[in-house]
Coordinates of C-alpha atoms and ligand atoms in Angstrom, one line a residue:
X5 CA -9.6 -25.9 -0.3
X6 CA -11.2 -24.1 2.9
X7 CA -10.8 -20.5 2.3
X8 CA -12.0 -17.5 5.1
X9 CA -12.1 -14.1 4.6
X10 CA -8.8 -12.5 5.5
X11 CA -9.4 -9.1 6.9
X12 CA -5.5 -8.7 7.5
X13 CA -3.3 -5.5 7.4
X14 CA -0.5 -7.0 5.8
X15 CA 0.4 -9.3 4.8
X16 CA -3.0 -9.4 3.2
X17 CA -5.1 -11.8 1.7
X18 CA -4.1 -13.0 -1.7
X19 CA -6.8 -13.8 -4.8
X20 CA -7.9 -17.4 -4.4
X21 CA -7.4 -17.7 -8.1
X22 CA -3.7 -16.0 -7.7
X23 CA -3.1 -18.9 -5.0
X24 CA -4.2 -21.4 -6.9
X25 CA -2.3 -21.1 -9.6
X26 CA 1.2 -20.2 -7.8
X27 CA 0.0 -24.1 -6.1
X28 CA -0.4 -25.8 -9.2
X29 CA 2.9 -24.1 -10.9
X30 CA 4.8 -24.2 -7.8
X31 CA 7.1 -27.7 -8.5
X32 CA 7.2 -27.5 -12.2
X33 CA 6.8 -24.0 -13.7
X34 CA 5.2 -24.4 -17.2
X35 CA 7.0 -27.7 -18.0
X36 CA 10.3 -26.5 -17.5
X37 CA 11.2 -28.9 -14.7
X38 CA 12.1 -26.1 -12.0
X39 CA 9.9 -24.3 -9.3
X40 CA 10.4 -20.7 -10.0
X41 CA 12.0 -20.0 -6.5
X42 CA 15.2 -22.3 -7.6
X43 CA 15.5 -20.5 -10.9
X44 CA 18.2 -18.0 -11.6
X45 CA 17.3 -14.8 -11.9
X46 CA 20.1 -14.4 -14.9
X47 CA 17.9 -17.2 -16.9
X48 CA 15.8 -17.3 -19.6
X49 CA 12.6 -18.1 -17.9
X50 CA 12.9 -15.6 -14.7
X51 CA 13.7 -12.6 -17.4
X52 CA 10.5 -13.4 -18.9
X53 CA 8.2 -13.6 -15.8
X54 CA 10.5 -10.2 -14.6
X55 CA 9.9 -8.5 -17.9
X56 CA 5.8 -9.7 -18.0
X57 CA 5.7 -8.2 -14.6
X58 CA 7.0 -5.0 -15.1
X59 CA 5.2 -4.9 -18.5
X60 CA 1.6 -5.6 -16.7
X61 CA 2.1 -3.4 -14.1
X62 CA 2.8 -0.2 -16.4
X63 CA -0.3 -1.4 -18.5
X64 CA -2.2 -1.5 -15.5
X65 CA -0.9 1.9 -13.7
X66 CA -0.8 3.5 -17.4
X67 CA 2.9 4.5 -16.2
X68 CA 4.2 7.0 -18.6
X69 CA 7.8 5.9 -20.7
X70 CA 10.2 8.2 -18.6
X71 CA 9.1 6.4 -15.2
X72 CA 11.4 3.4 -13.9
X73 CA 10.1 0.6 -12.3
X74 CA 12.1 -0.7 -9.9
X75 CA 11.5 -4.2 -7.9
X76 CA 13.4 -3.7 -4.0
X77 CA 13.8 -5.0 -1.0
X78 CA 13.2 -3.5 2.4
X79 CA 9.8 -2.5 2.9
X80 CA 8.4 1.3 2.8
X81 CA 10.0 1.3 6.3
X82 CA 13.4 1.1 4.3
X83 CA 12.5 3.3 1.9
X84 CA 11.7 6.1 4.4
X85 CA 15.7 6.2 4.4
X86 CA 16.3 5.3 0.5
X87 CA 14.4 8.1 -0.5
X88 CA 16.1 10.7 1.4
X89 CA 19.1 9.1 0.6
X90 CA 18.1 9.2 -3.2
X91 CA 16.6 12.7 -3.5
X92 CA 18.9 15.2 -1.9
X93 CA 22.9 14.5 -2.8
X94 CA 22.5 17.6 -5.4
X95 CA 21.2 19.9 -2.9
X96 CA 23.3 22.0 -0.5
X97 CA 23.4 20.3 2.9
X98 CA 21.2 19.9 5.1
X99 CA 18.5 19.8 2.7
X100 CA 15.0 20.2 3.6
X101 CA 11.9 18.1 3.1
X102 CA 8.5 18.8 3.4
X103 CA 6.1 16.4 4.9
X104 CA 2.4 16.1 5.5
X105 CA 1.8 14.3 8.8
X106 CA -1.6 12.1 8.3
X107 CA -1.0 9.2 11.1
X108 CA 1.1 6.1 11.8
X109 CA 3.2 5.7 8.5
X110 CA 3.8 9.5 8.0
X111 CA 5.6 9.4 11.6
X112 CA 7.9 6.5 10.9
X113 CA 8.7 8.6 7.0
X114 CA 8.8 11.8 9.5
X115 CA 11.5 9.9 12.4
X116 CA 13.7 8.6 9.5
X117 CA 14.6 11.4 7.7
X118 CA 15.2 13.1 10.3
X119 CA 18.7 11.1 10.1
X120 CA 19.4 13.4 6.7
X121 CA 17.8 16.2 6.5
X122 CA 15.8 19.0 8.1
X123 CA 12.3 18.1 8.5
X124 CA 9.8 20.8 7.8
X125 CA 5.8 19.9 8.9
X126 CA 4.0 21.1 6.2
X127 CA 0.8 20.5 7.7
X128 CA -0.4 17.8 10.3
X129 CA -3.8 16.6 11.6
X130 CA -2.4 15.8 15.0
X131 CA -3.9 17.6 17.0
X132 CA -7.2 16.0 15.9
X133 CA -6.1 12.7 16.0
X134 CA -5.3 11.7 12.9
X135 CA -8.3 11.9 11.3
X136 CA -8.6 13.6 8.3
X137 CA -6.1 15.1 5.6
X138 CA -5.1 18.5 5.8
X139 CA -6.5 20.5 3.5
X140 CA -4.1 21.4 0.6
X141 CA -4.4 25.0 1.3
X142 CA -3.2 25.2 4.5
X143 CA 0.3 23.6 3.7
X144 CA 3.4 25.2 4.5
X145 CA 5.7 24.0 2.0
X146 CA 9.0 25.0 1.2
X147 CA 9.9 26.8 -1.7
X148 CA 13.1 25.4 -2.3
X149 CA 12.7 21.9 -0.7
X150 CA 14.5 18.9 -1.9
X151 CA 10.5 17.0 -2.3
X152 CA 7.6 16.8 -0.7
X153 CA 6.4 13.4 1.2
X154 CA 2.9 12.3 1.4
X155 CA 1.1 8.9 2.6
X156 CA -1.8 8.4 0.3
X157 CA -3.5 5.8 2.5
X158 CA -2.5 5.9 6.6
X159 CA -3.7 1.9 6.9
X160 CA -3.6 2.3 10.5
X161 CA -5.4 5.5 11.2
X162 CA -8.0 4.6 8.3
X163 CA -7.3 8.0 6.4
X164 CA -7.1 8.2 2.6
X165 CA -6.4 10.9 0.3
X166 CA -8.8 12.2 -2.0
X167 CA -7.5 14.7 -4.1
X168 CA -3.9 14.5 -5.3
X169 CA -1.8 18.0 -3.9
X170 CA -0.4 20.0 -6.5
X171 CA 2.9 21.0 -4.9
X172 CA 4.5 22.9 -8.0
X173 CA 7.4 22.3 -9.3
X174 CA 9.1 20.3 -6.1
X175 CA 8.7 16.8 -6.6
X176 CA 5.8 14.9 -5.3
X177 CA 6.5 11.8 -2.8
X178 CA 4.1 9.0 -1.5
X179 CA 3.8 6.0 0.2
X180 CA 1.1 4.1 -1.3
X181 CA 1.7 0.9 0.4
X182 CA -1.4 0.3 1.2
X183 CA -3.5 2.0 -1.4
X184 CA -1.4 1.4 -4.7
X185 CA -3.6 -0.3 -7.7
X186 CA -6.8 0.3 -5.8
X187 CA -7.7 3.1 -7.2
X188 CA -6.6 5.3 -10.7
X189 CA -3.9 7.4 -10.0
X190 CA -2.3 9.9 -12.4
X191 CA 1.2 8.7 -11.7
X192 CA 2.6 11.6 -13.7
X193 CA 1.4 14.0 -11.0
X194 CA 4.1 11.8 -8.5
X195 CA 8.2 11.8 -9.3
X196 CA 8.2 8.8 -6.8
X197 CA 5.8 6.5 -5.8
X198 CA 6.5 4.1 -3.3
X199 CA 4.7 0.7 -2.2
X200 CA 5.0 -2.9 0.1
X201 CA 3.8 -5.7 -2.1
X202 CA 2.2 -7.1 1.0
X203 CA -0.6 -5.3 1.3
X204 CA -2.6 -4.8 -2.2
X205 CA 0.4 -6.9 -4.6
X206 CA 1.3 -10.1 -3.2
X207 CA 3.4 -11.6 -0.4
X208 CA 6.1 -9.7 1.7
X209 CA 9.5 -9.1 0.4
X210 CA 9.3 -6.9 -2.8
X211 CA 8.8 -3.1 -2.6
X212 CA 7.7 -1.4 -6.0
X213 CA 9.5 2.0 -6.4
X214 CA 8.3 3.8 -9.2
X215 CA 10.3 6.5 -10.4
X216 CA 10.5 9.8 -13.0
X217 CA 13.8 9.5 -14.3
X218 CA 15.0 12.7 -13.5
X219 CA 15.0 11.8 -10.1
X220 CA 17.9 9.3 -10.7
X221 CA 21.7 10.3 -10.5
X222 CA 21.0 12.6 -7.2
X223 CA 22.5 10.0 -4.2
X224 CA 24.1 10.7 -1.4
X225 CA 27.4 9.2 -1.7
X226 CA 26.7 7.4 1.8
X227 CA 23.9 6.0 -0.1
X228 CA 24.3 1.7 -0.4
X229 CA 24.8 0.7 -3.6
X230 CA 22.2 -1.7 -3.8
X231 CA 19.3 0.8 -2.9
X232 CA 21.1 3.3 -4.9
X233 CA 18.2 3.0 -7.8
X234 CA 20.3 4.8 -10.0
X235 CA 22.4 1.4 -9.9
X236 CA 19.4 -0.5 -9.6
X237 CA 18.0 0.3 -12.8
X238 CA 20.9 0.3 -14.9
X239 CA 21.1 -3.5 -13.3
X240 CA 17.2 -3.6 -14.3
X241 CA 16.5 -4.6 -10.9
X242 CA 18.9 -6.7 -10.4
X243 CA 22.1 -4.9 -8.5
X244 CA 21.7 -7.9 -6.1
X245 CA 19.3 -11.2 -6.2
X246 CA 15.9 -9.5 -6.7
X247 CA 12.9 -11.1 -4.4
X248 CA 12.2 -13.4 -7.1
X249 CA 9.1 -15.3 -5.9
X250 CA 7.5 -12.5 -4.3
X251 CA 8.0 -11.0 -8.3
X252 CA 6.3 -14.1 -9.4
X253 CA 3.2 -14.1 -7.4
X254 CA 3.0 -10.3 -8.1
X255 CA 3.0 -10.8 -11.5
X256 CA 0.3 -13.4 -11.1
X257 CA -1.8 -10.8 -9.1
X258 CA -1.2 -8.6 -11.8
X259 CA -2.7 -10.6 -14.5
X260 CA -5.3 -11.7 -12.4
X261 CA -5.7 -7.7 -12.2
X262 CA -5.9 -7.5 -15.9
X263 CA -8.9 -10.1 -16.4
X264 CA -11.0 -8.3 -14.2
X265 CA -10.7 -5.0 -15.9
X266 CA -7.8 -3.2 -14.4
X267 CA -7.4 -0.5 -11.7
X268 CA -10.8 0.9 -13.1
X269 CA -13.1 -2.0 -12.5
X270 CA -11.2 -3.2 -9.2
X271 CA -11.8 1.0 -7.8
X272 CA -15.6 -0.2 -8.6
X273 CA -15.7 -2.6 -6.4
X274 CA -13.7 -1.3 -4.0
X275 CA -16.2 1.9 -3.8
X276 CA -19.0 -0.6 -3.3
X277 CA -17.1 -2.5 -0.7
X278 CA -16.3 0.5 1.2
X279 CA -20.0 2.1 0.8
X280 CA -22.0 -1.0 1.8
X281 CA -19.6 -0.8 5.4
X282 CA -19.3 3.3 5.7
X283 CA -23.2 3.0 5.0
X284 CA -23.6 0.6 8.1
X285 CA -21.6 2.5 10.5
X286 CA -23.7 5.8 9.7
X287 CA -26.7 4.0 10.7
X288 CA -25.7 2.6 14.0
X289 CA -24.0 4.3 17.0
X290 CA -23.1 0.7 18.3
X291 CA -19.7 1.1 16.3
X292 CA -18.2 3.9 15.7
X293 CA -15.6 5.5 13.0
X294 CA -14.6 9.1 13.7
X295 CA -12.8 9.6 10.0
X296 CA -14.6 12.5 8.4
X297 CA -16.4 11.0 4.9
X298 CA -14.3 12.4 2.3
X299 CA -11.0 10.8 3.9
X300 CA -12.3 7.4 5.0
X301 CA -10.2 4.8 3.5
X302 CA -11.6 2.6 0.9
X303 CA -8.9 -0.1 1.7
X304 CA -8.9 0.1 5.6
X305 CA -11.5 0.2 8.0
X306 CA -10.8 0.9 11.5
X307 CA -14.1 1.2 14.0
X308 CA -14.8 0.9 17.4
X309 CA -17.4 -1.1 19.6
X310 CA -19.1 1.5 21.8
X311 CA -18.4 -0.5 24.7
X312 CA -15.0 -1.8 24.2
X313 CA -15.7 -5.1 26.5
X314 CA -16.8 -6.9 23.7
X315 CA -14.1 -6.5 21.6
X316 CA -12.7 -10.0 22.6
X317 CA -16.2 -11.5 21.8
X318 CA -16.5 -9.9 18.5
X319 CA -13.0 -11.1 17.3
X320 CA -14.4 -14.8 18.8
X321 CA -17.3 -14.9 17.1
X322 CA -16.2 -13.2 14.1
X323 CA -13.7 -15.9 13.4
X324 CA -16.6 -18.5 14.2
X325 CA -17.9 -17.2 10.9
X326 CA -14.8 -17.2 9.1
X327 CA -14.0 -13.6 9.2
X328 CA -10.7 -13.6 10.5
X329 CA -7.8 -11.0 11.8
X330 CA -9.9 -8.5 12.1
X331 CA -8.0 -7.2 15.8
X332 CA -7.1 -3.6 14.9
X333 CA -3.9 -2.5 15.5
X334 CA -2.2 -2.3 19.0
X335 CA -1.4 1.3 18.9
X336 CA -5.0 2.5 18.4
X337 CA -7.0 -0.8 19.2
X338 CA -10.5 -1.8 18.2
X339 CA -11.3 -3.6 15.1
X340 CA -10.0 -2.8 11.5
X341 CA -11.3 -4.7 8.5
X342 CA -8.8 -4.1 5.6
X343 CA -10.3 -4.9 2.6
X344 CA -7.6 -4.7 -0.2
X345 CA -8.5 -5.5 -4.1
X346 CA -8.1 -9.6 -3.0
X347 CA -11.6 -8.9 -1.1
X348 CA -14.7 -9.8 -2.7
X349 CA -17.5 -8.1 -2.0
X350 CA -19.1 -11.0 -1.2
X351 CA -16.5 -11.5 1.9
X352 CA -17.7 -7.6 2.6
X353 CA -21.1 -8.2 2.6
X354 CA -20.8 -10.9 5.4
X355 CA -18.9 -8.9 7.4
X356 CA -21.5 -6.5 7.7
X357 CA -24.1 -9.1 8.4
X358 CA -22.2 -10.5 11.0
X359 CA -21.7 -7.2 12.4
X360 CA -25.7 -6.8 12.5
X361 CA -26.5 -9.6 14.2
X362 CA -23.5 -9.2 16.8
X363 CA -25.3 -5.8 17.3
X364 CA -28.7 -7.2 17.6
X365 CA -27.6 -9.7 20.3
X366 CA -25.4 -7.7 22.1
X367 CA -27.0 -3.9 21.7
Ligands
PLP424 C1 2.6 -1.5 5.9 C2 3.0 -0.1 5.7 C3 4.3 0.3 5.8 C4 5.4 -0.6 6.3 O1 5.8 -1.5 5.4 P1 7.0 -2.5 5.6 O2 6.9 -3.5 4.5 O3 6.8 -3.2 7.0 O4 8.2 -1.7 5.6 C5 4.6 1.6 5.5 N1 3.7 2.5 5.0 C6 2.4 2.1 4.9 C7 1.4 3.1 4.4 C8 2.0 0.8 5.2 O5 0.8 0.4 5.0

């Protein structure tokens, strides 16, 4: 089977091994007759892969007992409207949210709620393009707001948290999208967590909501039943037809996770990934990266050819090599290499000899 390296945003690549076996189980699930996508999700053999999923994900996130896990539809960009919708019904109206505005993602959280409630800018990096993460201290939260919403990992802007904000006793918010599993997170330090499978999980189609169950019960009444998770998770996931395939191949991922040593080992290699290219750009003013060290992403890397003519030839002869989708994105340009848990460091370290000898020929 020819395989590249898939440098892709989202939908991102997938484990070779993951792929494999979703390709040899994909007409006849372990002798039952069935592919799993023409299963019900009501039968014996979904409620096992469901409940194995679920099971391997809280093993792997060490999600403590009074956290739901929840399997949606809808995207984060869906959930920037269930999550108001979820969080403020016991609150007198409007309610307020605090937000911390880090790029792309934060904007589209920011635009949506706007829709239900007032919108307070806790802090913003703006003004210096969206390159770094406000520092915690110079947050303007609101005492009595209804949560407080952060991205973890802006996969556009290349802009990752490191530290995780204590906010008191308002509950703590993120979109993780794009940085969920790559790294240990205290998840008790979140009352929601929020995340695409597309990018670090599997294919497109299921949405991970992860929840402290005292955030349940608190809808707004216009709130649709089916993304009302208060529904959703007294119908374990299952209020309407859950994404079952997109369940299955994450619960592959997951235990493809697990034999590699969990979240621990993969944030390993996913510090050694991101050193070997950070380490590169610092050396060369060919390409450049204007994220400040302590918030460049581990799991996106956006940089920029000095002299943006080339761009066209580097994606060419990038993809000669078999280093593909590596065009960053439209609203900010350049390249971007995403390099999610699926990435080898193998598949790394060719990018950054590639990148060497387009240098050497073209600097
Ligand atoms: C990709 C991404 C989104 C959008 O996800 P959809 O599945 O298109 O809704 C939102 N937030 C972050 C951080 C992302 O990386």
């Amino acid at each position: 089977m020819k395989r590249v390296y898939n440098f892709s945003p989202g939908p991102a690549a997938i484990a070779p091994e993951v792929i494999q076996q979703a390709a040899d189980e994909m007409t006849n699930w372990r002798g039952c007759g069935l592919s799993v996508m023409e299963m019900s999700h009501r039968g014996r053999e979904f409620t096992e892969i469901l409940k194995t999923t679920k099971d391997d994900l809280r093993s792997l996130m060490s999600i403590p007992d009074n956290y739901k896990i929840l399997l949606m539809q809808g995207g984060a960009i869906a959930e920037n409207a269930i999550v108001p919708m979820n969080l403020i019904g016991h609150k007198s109206q409007p309610a307020t949210i605090d937000f911390v505005n880090t790029g792309h993602w934060s904007v589209k959280s920011i635009e949506e709620a706007h829709k239900y409630a007032k919108v307070n800018i806790a802090a913003s990096s703006e003004d210096s393009g969206f390159h770094h993460v406000p520092a915690r201290d110079t947050w303007k939260l609101t005492p009595d707001a209804a949560y407080v919403h952060i991205c973890t990992n802006e996969t556009i802007g290349g802009v990752e948290f490191d530290f995780t904000p204590d906010v008191g006793n308002v509950p703590l918010v993120a979109d993780m999208s794009s940085n969920i599993l790559s790294r240990e997170m205290d998840v008790s330090k979140y009352a929601v967590i929020y995340a695409g499978a597309q990018k670090n999980i599997g294919p497109a189609g299921l949405t991970i909501v992860i929840v402290r169950d005292d955030m349940l019960g608190h809808a707004l009444p216009i709130c649709p039943s089916a993304f009302d998770w208060k529904l959703v998770d007294e119908h374990d996931s299952m209020f309407n037809t859950p994404p079952t395939y997109p369940i299955y191949i994450a619960g592959l991922t997951f235990q493809w996770m697990k034999r590699q040593g969990g979240v621990a080992a993969m944030e390993k290699v996913n510090i050694a990934k991101a050193k070997l290219i950070y380490d590169y750009l610092n050396s060369t003013d060919f390409y450049i990266n204007k994220v400040p060290a302590a918030n460049r992403s581990r799991m996106n890397v956006p940089f920029f050819l000095k002299d943006e003519t080339l761009n066209s030839k580097f994606i060419a002869e990038a993809e000669q090599n078999d280093l593909v989708q590596l065009k960053g994105h439209s609203s900010v340009g350049g390249m971007r290499a995403s390099i999610y848990n699926a990435m080898p460091l193998e598949g790394v370290q060719a990018l950054v000899a590639f990148m060497k000898d387009f240098e050497k020929k073209y600097g």
